Structures are given as structure tokens and as C-alpha cells.
Amino acid sequence: MAALFIASSVLASGAPATEQWLAVSHHLSVTDSAVDFTRHGTQPGLSYDLAETNQCSGCHGGGSAPSSTFRPYPTWAGSMMANAARDPLFFAALDIANKDAPGVGDYCLRCHTSRGWYRGHVVKAGFGQPDNSVTLGASACLLTGGYDWEDNLDNDYSGVPYHYCHRLSDTGPGGEPAMIGNADAWVDDQACDASAGEPCRRGPYGYPTGSVPPHPWQQSAYQTQGRLCGLCHDVTSPDAGSGPLKTLKLANGTDTGHAFPIERTYSEWNQSLFADLIFRDGFDDLPADVPALARAEQCQSCHMPTSEDPSATACSLIGYPNRTGNLPVHSFVGGNTWVPGIIKGEFGDTSSIPGAYGGVGRQNSFDQTVTWTRQMLGNAASMRATIQSFTPPTGSAGSMAVRVKVTNLSGHKLPTGYSEGRRMWVNLQVHDANGALVFESGAYNAAGATLTLDPQVRVYEVQQGIFNANGTGICDIENGSGNAMFHFVLNDCVAKDNRIPPLGFKPATAADPNGYDLRPVGAIYPETTPGSGILVNYDTVDYSVPVPVGAVAPLTVNARLYYQLSSKDYIAFLRDEAVANATAGENQLCMSASNRPFVVGPQGRTRGEYMYELWNNAANNPIQPGYGKSPPELMQNASATTP
């Protein structure tokens, strides 16, 4: 009855339909502090704490060239995995998620601050139901340390330490099987042996002879398999006990009852030829005499490439074996070149800011991550442009038909991962012999960070929304005022998913015969052969180009493929939601927690406002005045010329 009263009051307010819907949903969201969004897997309260990174960096470091390009610590140190809890873009989205579903930040922070979560510094202080302040814990206010602290201190802001990954097990303490998604992980919490005093550090190597590591170890195939990565790189609407928070609705409003698939990077790979050359699920235990082409390519194959440096060693101590051709580099890069630069500028060196800790340091590692990321983006696709026909202008305008083919060379959809604001597009320009621009599709204005959505533009993205939010009977991705909305935890439908499939991609599975998790939406990718269920891994874009009178032949076509981490719409949404929700500035939000106020980061601003200022090149940092408006990265280009 209270809910009905709230709903009727809001509906009578005259606010736009989307605002009415959201206001009601906020009142009806889960508010009971006993609700558990992280019910599965190992819980906080470990008997053996996750080690601080400095315990590993002493032996696995060595930041000078060439060791900085292959040793685990310096290659990891600039990655987003190492800085997942310093990411201002994440924290701006976290505030909106907690507004939309109070307490759901526990579910988000489980991946972004592994050490902080397992130490009981989020919502759960120990096993069982929440026992910290839900508001403070879910907002990351109870984390120890700070954004600009080094990782060799009592710091929860370092993100995902590699001790976490090297303690993951494919079975639980009672023999429970490994899980996929939502960080439902099993963390080994038993002493390695009677004399060890700590759990084994699991990895791909065995040491039957030669130097043995100065810590307990266990050879483990799990650390070499893609399903380990699937723990955080498949994200589903959280299970709150009575069922998923949100279920998928189809274009006609039918509720499938299927837990809403938020991100599916792991599953995209697992349903591709990369994982299915012979079998699925990432198990690579084929006999040595099976040809290499029959072996599955794991996530680690691309995101932890093997170092070929002749000096490659995993350990800086003398006497350990050379690992040339057998040392996975802990680079973990994807497509994010923007935020590592922000973290470096905001938190890398804060020695000139009164009261600040002094900085994370490791500036070279951030630069190295950006360089490697650009290389990764360049290798993720190929592009070809062909002129199908050309009618030169004579007394009247001519015409040209152009085809651009974009092929996905990665092991998952392109682009993949977190959907909000992330996109890839084709920019096509035609110039005449004098250099005059004859035609352009997909024009981007860097100053205003705006992409022109002309009738022929091809933008690859996934747009998730809220069904019937505006009373339209469709999957709404804009609010009643026509502005894009990105409600991560409230989304229950997919308006568009035209991202390019990987090689050998098959959306349907026995568990999901309709392919609800992975299928394209609003786009058609043909089957490689009729009835195979396997989609092609490329897209062809056909352009009709009018050629004006006076254009001088020959004409040159230039096609460029761009990737952008965050659109202007997304950044504006983060700021506007913080204002609309009357979100407190970070220090005020966390004022009752210890270790406050911070003198770096948002401070008196909301996290959404801070992110907008970083995007807008606000001179809020005396060290680095601006970072650009999530500048697009050029992935590939192709050209063709008329006779």
C-alpha cells in the first residue's frame, strides 16, 4: 500500500514519464540491509589475507629496461586491473548504481577492489549477511588507503592484486565446481602444507628440479584457462536470493525470465572458434602430439602474450631459469588508453599537493600500458575499402558506390565489455585530386566530442535500456527529455547490439537455445553456411556517394575505424545524474568514515562532476591540466582510388 501511495504521488507530479518511472523504482528498490548481492563463492573474512603487492614486487619487479617489459610487477602496474579501484569513471557510475539499487555497490566492488572486499572493507565485515554500513560500504567509503597511495601499504585502492589471481581455485573448499561471472570465485584459504603458513601460490609452472620459489607454490592449469577470466568478465544482473534483480525483456515486451546479461566478454570468446577448435569451456589439456592449430586460444593468449625477450625472467633473483618464449607478460591491456593517463596525471605524483600521500609512482608503467593498448587495438581488426562503381560528374553530378569491410580479428565481439558509452565507428572520407572533401560519413568533432550520426554512418555498439520507461512500449534508451540514459543495474532490454562477432561465433547454446545472452539485436550477421548457426566475423558497409559537379578525378576514398571508450552522452549523464540525485560530494558522502577527507580525487565534488571535469579538460590539477574528451583511437584504415 505504501508503494502504491508513492507511485500515485509521483505519477501525479507531472514529471516526465522516465523520471516518474525511476522515482518509483528507487522507492521499490531493494533497501533491506540483509539483502545479499554477493551470495556465492568465497566470502570476506579470509584466514589468510591477500598479500600486499610489495610482497611480490621485490622478486617479480625490476622496473628498468628491459625487465620492465616482461617481469610481472612493472607490466601489471600500469594496467586497469592494477588500478581498478582508482578509476574515476567507475566511481561515477558506482554512485548511480547505488541510487538505482541501494547497496548494489557491494556487487560492483567485489571485482574492482578484490583485496578490499575480501578484507571486509565493503559491506560485509565477515561471513554472512551485511554487517558494515551498507551506504558507506557500497559507496567504497570504508576502503583503507587512498587513490594516490602506493600499493606497498595498507591500501585497498590498488584494484586486483596478482596474489588474488594466483590464489583462485577451480573448486571450492567442499569440492564445489568453479563458477563463471559476477566474481563468484573460490579463493584458496588453506595452508599449502603443514609448514607453509600460507596458501599455495598457484601458477602454470612446476619446479621438479632447479630453483624453487621462496614461497609455497602449486602448479595449476586453472591459471592458464580463460574461464578464470570469466569470473569478472561475464556480468549478469545480480542474484539477490529470490531471483535476478532484472530479467531480459524482448522487443515486444515478453519477459524471458532470463537473468539480464550485462557483459559477456568471456561467453563471446567461449562461443567462438578461439575456444572451440576442438572443445569448449577453456580446458586445454590436449596431448603434446596434437597440432598447435587444434589447441584452444585462451584469453591469456592475447592479454598475457609470451615474452620473446632473450633476457626474460620471472624473478629478479639470481639463479632462476630464463623464460624466453615461456613467460606470460602480465600486461592485461584491452582498449582503454584514456583512463590510465588520467590515473597517472591525477594520482601518479601528488608530491606538490599539500596533505597528499605523494603518489602511486610507476609512471613508466602507465605509459607502457597505453602503448601496448594501442598495439592491441591495431591488431583487433582489419579493414578493406573497394570502389564498386563510379560515374564521373559531367554536366550533372556523378556517383560512386563504396564498400567497406571490417573484419573482427579478436576473440570476442568487437567492441566488447562494459557497454555504457563504449563504441566503434567507420569514418569515410572522399577527396578529389585537388584535396577537396567531396563526401564524409561518421564525421567526428574533437572539440565538441560529437559524432555526426548521418544516415549512412556505421556505429558498432550495444545499447541497453529500460523497457517502456517512457510509456512507449519499446526498449527506451533515452529519458523523457530525449537524453541518453545509462542505468547499469536497472537495464532489462537490449535496443541494439551490432558489434562484430568473433571468428566461429555461435550465439545459441544448449543452456541458452535462443541465444539471448549473445545474439545480435537490430543487426544481421549471416551464417557462414546455411543452418550452421555460426555467424560471419565481418561486416560490410555500403555507401552511396554523390559526386558534385567540379570534383576533379581521380577521387580517393579513405576509410578509418575508430574506437572510443566514453561518449559525450555518457559523461554528461554521469554528471547530470549526480546533480539530479542530489548526490553528496565524495568527502561529504564518506565523512563519517575514517581516512577522510581526501585531498586528491573528487574531494568536495560529486564523482560524476569530477569525471565530467576530467573529460572537459578542466584545469583542476596543477600538475596535468587536462586529458581530452576520451579521444578516439584509430584502429585501422584503408583506401581506394578511382581510375
XYZ file of C-alpha atoms in Angstrom:
643
model
C 0.000 0.000 0.000
C 2.877 2.344 0.770
C 4.361 1.577 -2.629
C 1.046 2.318 -4.345
C 0.785 5.615 -2.472
C 4.322 6.563 -3.534
C 3.585 5.591 -7.126
C 0.351 7.561 -7.298
C 2.030 10.610 -5.745
C 4.884 10.502 -8.233
C 2.574 9.968 -11.216
C 0.512 12.946 -10.137
C 3.607 15.159 -10.013
C 3.577 15.894 -13.742
C 7.252 14.904 -14.151
C 8.370 13.338 -17.455
C 7.494 9.654 -17.769
C 11.060 8.377 -17.340
C 11.606 10.437 -14.213
C 8.332 9.092 -12.813
C 9.386 5.520 -13.564
C 12.791 5.951 -11.974
C 11.383 7.679 -8.904
C 9.020 4.776 -8.315
C 11.770 2.214 -8.982
C 14.045 3.878 -6.443
C 11.358 3.568 -3.784
C 10.698 -0.043 -4.744
C 14.382 -1.000 -4.985
C 15.979 -3.341 -2.507
C 16.676 -1.336 0.657
C 16.858 -4.087 3.297
C 20.453 -4.250 4.538
C 20.087 -8.021 4.861
C 19.824 -8.444 1.077
C 22.958 -10.093 -0.206
C 24.069 -9.236 -3.745
C 27.219 -11.383 -3.439
C 25.873 -14.656 -2.138
C 28.112 -17.107 -3.968
C 31.754 -18.083 -3.726
C 34.328 -17.322 -1.043
C 33.175 -14.627 1.367
C 35.091 -11.921 3.284
C 36.911 -12.920 6.440
C 39.810 -14.889 4.946
C 42.013 -16.807 7.343
C 44.969 -15.764 5.213
C 44.841 -12.176 3.986
C 45.538 -11.383 0.342
C 49.140 -10.242 0.226
C 50.116 -6.652 -0.417
C 51.651 -6.173 -3.839
C 55.035 -5.216 -2.437
C 55.421 -8.794 -1.202
C 55.535 -9.821 -4.856
C 57.254 -6.802 -6.413
C 60.539 -7.412 -4.608
C 61.278 -10.548 -6.610
C 58.942 -10.109 -9.576
C 59.811 -6.451 -10.179
C 62.834 -4.756 -11.589
C 61.463 -1.757 -13.413
C 64.443 -0.829 -15.591
C 64.697 -1.825 -19.245
C 64.411 -4.464 -20.463
C 62.911 -6.147 -17.366
C 60.070 -3.596 -17.247
C 58.718 -5.143 -20.448
C 58.393 -8.710 -19.182
C 58.512 -9.025 -15.364
C 55.107 -9.419 -13.686
C 55.071 -6.332 -11.456
C 56.046 -3.486 -13.841
C 53.929 -4.893 -16.673
C 50.868 -5.213 -14.385
C 51.399 -1.910 -12.558
C 50.024 0.386 -15.275
C 47.085 -1.807 -16.237
C 43.451 -1.105 -15.423
C 43.437 -4.379 -13.492
C 46.080 -2.931 -11.167
C 44.168 0.341 -10.885
C 40.550 -0.807 -10.981
C 39.838 0.974 -7.684
C 41.449 4.224 -8.819
C 39.239 4.559 -11.892
C 37.162 7.779 -11.620
C 34.860 6.593 -14.412
C 33.955 3.523 -12.361
C 33.247 5.535 -9.210
C 30.967 7.962 -11.052
C 28.920 5.005 -12.305
C 29.000 3.398 -8.848
C 27.073 6.316 -7.316
C 24.293 5.929 -9.884
C 24.120 2.165 -9.340
C 23.761 2.643 -5.573
C 20.977 5.145 -6.159
C 19.141 2.815 -8.512
C 19.519 -0.249 -6.255
C 20.796 0.684 -2.771
C 23.676 -1.476 -1.659
C 24.439 -2.930 -5.087
C 27.903 -1.378 -4.932
C 28.912 -4.469 -2.961
C 28.426 -6.433 -6.171
C 30.474 -3.945 -8.228
C 33.342 -3.533 -5.770
C 33.884 -7.266 -5.479
C 35.768 -7.163 -8.789
C 37.189 -3.652 -8.587
C 38.849 -3.966 -5.180
C 39.434 -7.661 -4.590
C 41.653 -7.122 -1.575
C 39.348 -4.532 -0.013
C 36.289 -6.744 -0.480
C 37.815 -9.921 0.936
C 39.270 -7.982 3.871
C 35.742 -6.948 4.846
C 36.088 -3.272 3.913
C 32.973 -3.010 1.754
C 29.570 -4.197 3.014
C 30.426 -7.498 4.673
C 32.933 -7.353 7.506
C 32.893 -11.126 7.824
C 30.989 -14.118 6.602
C 27.229 -13.990 6.149
C 24.895 -11.065 5.784
C 25.995 -7.412 5.579
C 27.397 -6.089 8.822
C 29.079 -2.848 7.761
C 27.129 0.298 6.958
C 25.520 -0.564 3.626
C 25.554 3.061 2.476
C 29.205 3.646 3.331
C 30.424 0.211 2.301
C 28.640 0.101 -1.050
C 29.997 3.595 -1.821
C 33.606 2.459 -1.171
C 33.904 4.788 1.825
C 35.261 2.058 4.124
C 38.261 1.200 1.960
C 41.617 1.799 3.594
C 44.380 3.815 1.974
C 43.805 6.298 -0.813
C 43.884 6.901 -4.549
C 47.459 8.194 -4.522
C 48.903 5.673 -2.081
C 51.487 3.178 -3.214
C 50.446 -0.449 -3.311
C 53.030 -1.469 -0.716
C 50.907 -0.008 2.086
C 47.593 -0.888 3.721
C 45.817 0.180 0.552
C 42.547 -1.149 -0.895
C 42.632 1.216 -3.882
C 45.092 -0.863 -5.890
C 42.355 -2.886 -7.569
C 43.052 -6.526 -8.425
C 46.378 -7.681 -6.942
C 48.032 -10.608 -8.590
C 48.044 -12.546 -5.320
C 44.258 -12.735 -5.766
C 44.564 -14.314 -9.214
C 47.244 -16.709 -8.009
C 45.049 -17.936 -5.141
C 41.982 -18.647 -7.255
C 40.930 -22.264 -7.372
C 38.679 -24.128 -9.779
C 36.958 -25.865 -6.865
C 35.577 -24.689 -3.547
C 36.650 -25.947 -0.118
C 33.988 -28.660 -0.292
C 34.783 -29.643 -3.859
C 32.215 -27.234 -5.328
C 32.776 -26.600 -9.057
C 34.137 -23.356 -10.456
C 31.623 -20.691 -11.434
C 31.526 -18.121 -14.211
C 30.646 -14.455 -13.791
C 29.868 -11.863 -11.112
C 33.174 -12.564 -9.304
C 31.711 -15.758 -7.826
C 35.217 -17.000 -7.161
C 36.776 -19.639 -4.957
C 39.834 -18.227 -3.183
C 42.146 -20.863 -1.719
C 42.246 -20.215 2.032
C 44.054 -23.313 3.263
C 47.729 -23.587 4.159
C 49.706 -25.085 1.309
C 51.167 -27.697 3.681
C 51.820 -28.108 7.381
C 54.948 -25.964 7.309
C 53.894 -23.321 4.769
C 51.967 -20.899 6.948
C 50.081 -19.582 3.923
C 48.131 -20.866 0.902
C 49.862 -22.042 -2.244
C 50.581 -19.507 -4.931
C 49.124 -21.156 -7.995
C 50.536 -20.792 -11.464
C 51.447 -22.612 -14.674
C 54.935 -23.725 -13.673
C 56.208 -26.795 -11.911
C 59.624 -26.949 -10.265
C 60.705 -30.608 -10.212
C 64.349 -29.549 -10.482
C 66.288 -26.336 -10.227
C 65.415 -23.289 -8.172
C 62.262 -23.480 -6.078
C 60.363 -20.229 -5.351
C 60.822 -18.716 -1.873
C 57.103 -19.165 -1.193
C 54.669 -22.099 -1.203
C 53.571 -22.962 -4.737
C 51.357 -25.345 -6.645
C 51.236 -25.966 -10.358
C 47.734 -25.193 -11.608
C 46.171 -25.392 -15.061
C 43.336 -23.093 -13.922
C 45.601 -20.027 -14.098
C 46.175 -20.735 -17.803
C 42.483 -21.046 -18.730
C 40.040 -18.446 -19.979
C 37.344 -19.475 -17.523
C 39.376 -17.847 -14.731
C 38.991 -14.531 -16.584
C 35.265 -15.244 -16.900
C 34.875 -14.625 -13.172
C 34.872 -10.850 -13.696
C 34.436 -10.605 -17.459
C 30.944 -12.080 -17.583
C 28.486 -9.882 -15.675
C 24.854 -10.783 -15.060
C 22.152 -8.942 -13.153
C 22.901 -9.914 -9.541
C 21.183 -12.762 -7.786
C 19.549 -11.375 -4.654
C 18.233 -14.705 -3.382
C 14.687 -14.565 -4.725
C 15.971 -14.365 -8.278
C 17.847 -11.942 -10.524
C 17.428 -8.227 -9.949
C 16.491 -7.781 -13.624
C 15.401 -10.226 -16.318
C 15.655 -9.768 -20.072
C 12.653 -8.404 -21.964
C 12.383 -8.844 -25.724
C 11.440 -6.170 -28.256
C 7.728 -6.944 -27.827
C 7.949 -6.762 -24.040
C 7.987 -10.506 -23.413
C 9.815 -11.227 -20.166
C 12.088 -14.183 -20.848
C 12.767 -14.828 -17.166
C 16.409 -14.936 -18.246
C 18.779 -13.049 -15.917
C 19.790 -9.877 -17.766
C 23.201 -10.296 -19.494
C 25.098 -7.072 -18.744
C 28.524 -8.026 -20.130
C 29.552 -11.204 -21.921
C 33.218 -10.958 -22.947
C 34.055 -14.430 -21.649
C 30.973 -16.079 -23.178
C 31.633 -14.366 -26.516
C 35.075 -15.957 -26.512
C 33.765 -19.286 -25.277
C 31.294 -19.446 -28.173
C 33.945 -18.593 -30.752
C 36.370 -20.707 -32.747
C 39.186 -19.479 -30.485
C 37.793 -21.569 -27.625
C 36.157 -24.228 -29.757
C 38.777 -25.537 -32.124
C 38.052 -28.916 -30.570
C 36.058 -28.295 -27.405
C 34.531 -25.555 -25.255
C 34.943 -24.217 -21.724
C 38.621 -23.396 -21.980
C 40.183 -26.723 -20.997
C 43.456 -27.054 -22.883
C 44.818 -30.433 -21.881
C 45.377 -31.936 -25.313
C 48.290 -34.347 -25.765
C 51.535 -32.827 -26.941
C 51.318 -34.528 -30.338
C 48.055 -32.761 -31.261
C 48.840 -29.995 -33.800
C 49.004 -26.455 -32.445
C 46.133 -25.325 -34.688
C 43.825 -27.727 -32.863
C 44.522 -26.140 -29.496
C 42.201 -23.525 -27.989
C 43.377 -19.940 -27.757
C 42.776 -18.773 -24.194
C 42.065 -15.188 -23.067
C 45.637 -15.185 -21.772
C 46.965 -15.851 -25.277
C 46.235 -12.233 -26.252
C 46.035 -10.430 -22.913
C 49.137 -12.059 -21.418
C 51.318 -12.530 -24.510
C 54.511 -14.539 -24.173
C 57.726 -12.547 -23.958
C 60.334 -13.349 -26.574
C 62.953 -11.117 -24.959
C 66.204 -13.095 -24.675
C 66.574 -11.760 -21.126
C 63.103 -12.799 -19.992
C 62.935 -13.991 -16.390
C 60.026 -14.022 -13.953
C 62.226 -13.317 -10.930
C 64.910 -10.713 -10.328
C 66.931 -13.015 -8.058
C 69.980 -14.760 -9.459
C 69.710 -18.416 -10.361
C 66.167 -18.605 -11.671
C 65.604 -20.001 -15.170
C 65.400 -17.971 -18.324
C 61.784 -17.796 -19.547
C 62.233 -16.648 -23.135
C 59.198 -17.867 -25.058
C 57.668 -19.190 -21.828
C 56.827 -16.119 -19.750
C 53.290 -14.677 -19.973
C 53.566 -10.895 -19.713
C 51.099 -9.515 -17.143
C 50.013 -6.633 -19.388
C 46.222 -7.211 -19.314
C 45.526 -4.496 -21.875
C 42.279 -4.075 -23.784
C 41.023 -0.882 -25.418
C 41.408 1.686 -22.625
C 44.064 4.292 -23.384
C 42.248 7.208 -21.730
C 41.858 6.309 -18.055
C 45.456 5.099 -17.471
C 46.574 8.593 -18.489
C 44.086 10.155 -16.073
C 45.250 7.956 -13.191
C 48.865 8.777 -13.984
C 48.128 12.518 -14.055
C 45.809 12.652 -11.041
C 47.426 10.151 -8.696
C 50.841 9.235 -10.084
C 52.772 12.107 -8.485
C 50.978 14.215 -5.865
C 54.098 15.377 -4.032
C 53.273 19.056 -4.697
C 49.728 18.823 -3.258
C 49.613 19.753 0.456
C 48.482 16.850 2.598
C 48.632 14.298 -0.217
C 50.424 10.998 0.211
C 52.844 11.625 -2.640
C 51.643 9.449 -5.471
C 51.363 5.944 -6.848
C 54.546 6.370 -8.878
C 55.403 3.860 -11.653
C 54.739 6.472 -14.344
C 56.574 4.452 -16.983
C 54.191 1.549 -16.439
C 51.182 3.731 -17.268
C 52.866 4.908 -20.468
C 53.743 1.333 -21.373
C 50.125 0.237 -20.857
C 48.881 2.953 -23.215
C 51.442 1.958 -25.875
C 50.515 -1.723 -25.616
C 46.804 -0.888 -25.707
C 47.201 0.974 -28.987
C 49.026 -2.025 -30.407
C 46.196 -4.277 -29.228
C 43.579 -2.055 -30.874
C 45.563 -2.040 -34.105
C 45.616 -5.841 -34.153
C 41.934 -6.287 -33.277
C 40.534 -5.679 -36.772
C 41.334 -5.492 -40.447
C 39.731 -3.167 -42.975
C 39.290 -3.052 -46.740
C 37.745 -0.375 -48.948
C 36.687 -1.036 -52.550
C 35.018 1.138 -55.158
C 32.116 -0.859 -56.579
C 31.174 1.645 -59.270
C 31.987 5.199 -60.325
C 30.140 7.596 -62.606
C 32.213 10.772 -63.120
C 30.398 14.111 -62.967
C 29.933 15.683 -66.376
C 27.198 18.269 -66.834
C 25.491 16.858 -63.755
C 26.514 15.220 -60.503
C 28.178 11.834 -60.622
C 28.015 8.971 -58.200
C 30.165 6.399 -56.525
C 29.378 3.147 -54.708
C 31.880 2.232 -51.991
C 32.060 -0.899 -49.884
C 33.997 -1.122 -46.633
C 34.629 -4.472 -44.998
C 35.574 -4.590 -41.307
C 36.786 -7.955 -40.015
C 36.992 -8.812 -36.330
C 40.351 -10.433 -35.538
C 39.812 -10.525 -31.762
C 38.491 -13.465 -29.751
C 35.217 -11.790 -28.704
C 32.755 -9.264 -30.071
C 34.247 -6.023 -31.306
C 33.961 -3.910 -29.262
C 33.297 -5.887 -26.109
C 32.978 -5.382 -22.361
C 31.300 -2.585 -20.461
C 28.639 -1.199 -22.757
C 27.930 2.288 -21.433
C 29.400 4.952 -23.700
C 31.691 2.491 -25.484
C 31.605 2.404 -29.292
C 33.479 1.907 -32.544
C 32.642 3.503 -35.885
C 33.679 3.875 -39.506
C 34.689 7.289 -40.784
C 34.604 7.510 -44.595
C 36.024 10.461 -46.489
C 36.249 11.028 -50.232
C 38.623 13.664 -51.602
C 39.169 14.756 -55.171
C 42.507 15.238 -56.922
C 42.822 18.766 -55.519
C 42.302 17.556 -51.954
C 38.766 18.942 -51.679
C 36.457 16.956 -49.391
C 33.692 15.549 -51.587
C 31.888 13.364 -49.041
C 32.124 12.302 -45.387
C 30.236 9.852 -43.203
C 30.905 9.378 -39.500
C 32.482 12.804 -39.025
C 33.821 13.451 -35.525
C 34.288 16.889 -33.983
C 37.082 16.587 -31.415
C 36.463 19.989 -29.845
C 32.861 19.187 -29.017
C 33.349 15.401 -28.813
C 30.381 14.874 -31.120
C 29.918 12.143 -33.690
C 27.694 13.064 -36.639
C 25.053 10.365 -36.978
C 24.431 10.794 -40.686
C 22.085 8.358 -42.489
C 24.929 6.117 -43.696
C 27.151 6.052 -40.613
C 28.035 2.666 -39.097
C 28.458 2.722 -35.309
C 29.223 -0.573 -33.564
C 27.848 -0.664 -30.018
C 25.413 -2.295 -27.623
C 22.606 -0.097 -26.327
C 20.886 -1.445 -23.237
C 17.784 0.222 -21.850
C 14.651 0.044 -19.724
C 11.560 -1.399 -21.343
C 8.594 1.009 -21.545
C 10.333 3.583 -19.340
C 8.628 6.387 -21.296
C 5.353 4.577 -21.834
C 6.387 3.891 -25.416
C 6.131 0.103 -25.363
C 9.724 -0.221 -26.612
C 13.210 -0.579 -25.144
C 13.880 3.020 -24.138
C 17.480 4.220 -24.174
C 16.600 7.886 -23.669
C 14.668 9.615 -20.920
C 11.523 11.652 -21.426
C 13.626 14.678 -22.349
C 15.420 12.859 -25.162
C 18.740 12.494 -23.335
C 20.625 9.200 -23.336
C 20.352 7.218 -20.113
C 22.652 4.548 -18.734
C 21.157 2.763 -15.724
C 23.569 -0.143 -15.434
C 21.709 -2.173 -12.789
C 18.158 -1.308 -13.925
C 18.543 -2.156 -17.614
C 16.284 -5.000 -18.724
C 16.305 -4.878 -22.531
C 18.662 -4.511 -25.483
C 17.730 -1.963 -28.142
C 20.784 -2.593 -30.326
C 23.779 -4.890 -30.463
C 25.521 -4.779 -33.824
C 29.016 -5.469 -32.540
C 31.004 -7.663 -34.922
C 31.141 -11.342 -33.878
C 34.443 -13.193 -33.483
C 35.535 -15.991 -35.810
C 33.351 -19.100 -35.494
C 30.809 -17.363 -33.271
C 27.718 -19.383 -32.372
C 25.249 -17.450 -30.149
C 22.989 -20.378 -29.211
C 23.968 -22.943 -26.599
C 22.226 -25.911 -25.028
C 21.635 -23.832 -21.911
C 20.518 -20.803 -23.935
C 18.970 -22.202 -27.145
C 17.584 -18.807 -28.188
C 20.963 -17.141 -27.775
C 19.516 -14.456 -25.502
C 22.898 -13.786 -23.935
C 24.866 -13.310 -27.128
C 22.707 -12.785 -30.212
C 22.908 -9.631 -32.346
C 19.984 -7.218 -31.952
C 18.955 -4.855 -34.728
C 21.693 -6.240 -36.979
C 22.024 -9.230 -39.279
C 25.231 -11.231 -39.496
C 24.708 -14.113 -41.934
C 25.668 -17.679 -41.159
C 28.896 -18.948 -42.631
C 26.876 -21.800 -44.149
C 23.092 -22.085 -44.002
C 21.918 -23.909 -40.884
C 25.299 -23.907 -39.171
C 24.294 -21.354 -36.553
C 27.795 -19.884 -36.906
C 27.923 -16.210 -37.825
C 30.495 -14.482 -40.013
C 33.137 -12.385 -38.264
C 32.945 -9.355 -40.524
C 30.617 -6.544 -41.504
C 30.256 -4.909 -44.905
C 29.104 -1.311 -45.149
C 27.858 0.022 -48.483
C 27.950 3.744 -49.152
C 26.214 5.716 -51.878
C 28.431 8.746 -52.530
C 27.149 11.688 -54.593
C 29.971 13.298 -56.578
C 29.361 17.020 -57.181
C 29.989 18.808 -60.443
C 33.512 20.199 -60.436
C 35.079 17.335 -58.479
C 38.397 16.558 -60.172
C 39.299 12.923 -60.757
C 40.861 10.759 -59.566
C 38.886 10.552 -56.327
C 40.392 8.873 -53.263
C 38.395 7.016 -50.640
C 39.804 6.855 -47.098
C 38.079 4.627 -44.535
C 39.091 4.741 -40.879
C 37.964 2.614 -37.963
C 37.841 4.423 -34.615
C 37.324 3.205 -31.048
C 36.124 5.386 -28.185
C 35.898 4.430 -24.531
C 33.299 7.008 -23.416
C 30.890 9.101 -25.442
C 29.899 12.660 -24.605
C 26.392 11.436 -23.798
C 27.722 9.052 -21.186
C 29.965 11.570 -19.449
C 27.153 14.146 -19.384
C 24.807 11.510 -17.952
C 27.208 10.771 -15.078
C 27.334 14.457 -14.178
C 23.618 15.132 -14.635
C 22.534 12.109 -12.585
C 24.767 13.196 -9.706
C 23.018 16.564 -9.742
C 19.509 15.138 -10.201
C 20.010 12.632 -7.376
C 21.458 15.309 -5.063
C 24.483 13.058 -4.595
C 26.897 14.371 -1.993
C 30.463 15.306 -2.817
C 32.811 12.424 -2.124
C 34.267 13.713 1.141
C 30.794 14.551 2.423
C 29.436 11.199 1.240
C 32.190 9.454 3.194
C 32.570 11.971 6.029
C 31.701 9.500 8.800
C 34.335 7.038 7.580
C 37.945 7.061 8.706
C 40.755 8.295 6.493
C 38.782 11.350 5.301
C 38.851 13.961 3.913
C 40.877 13.154 0.812
C 42.918 15.945 -0.762
C 43.055 14.282 -4.196
C 40.274 12.996 -6.419
C 36.745 14.436 -6.306
C 37.071 15.868 -2.767
C 34.150 18.324 -2.449
C 32.701 17.428 -5.843
C 30.452 14.536 -6.713
C 32.203 11.744 -8.527
C 30.090 12.464 -11.599
C 31.073 16.141 -11.601
C 34.731 15.221 -11.136
C 34.594 12.831 -14.087
C 32.987 15.495 -16.250
C 35.724 17.978 -15.335
C 38.434 15.461 -16.220
C 36.712 14.859 -19.558
C 36.204 18.566 -20.160
C 39.891 19.391 -19.661
C 39.169 21.382 -16.523
C 42.373 22.779 -15.044
C 41.656 21.197 -11.667
C 45.069 19.626 -11.300
C 48.166 21.830 -11.095
C 50.299 19.007 -12.499
C 48.276 17.958 -15.522
C 45.573 20.347 -16.739
C 43.576 18.046 -18.990
C 43.196 14.649 -20.596
C 40.996 15.213 -23.638
C 37.408 14.196 -24.180
C 38.025 10.442 -24.329
C 39.915 10.891 -27.608
C 39.018 8.271 -30.249
C 41.765 5.810 -31.091
C 42.444 4.990 -34.755
C 42.387 1.210 -35.120
C 42.656 0.645 -38.880
C 42.449 2.478 -42.179
C 42.062 1.550 -45.819
C 41.933 3.468 -49.094
C 40.976 3.120 -52.740
C 41.241 5.399 -55.761
C 39.123 5.776 -58.891
C 40.711 5.447 -62.334
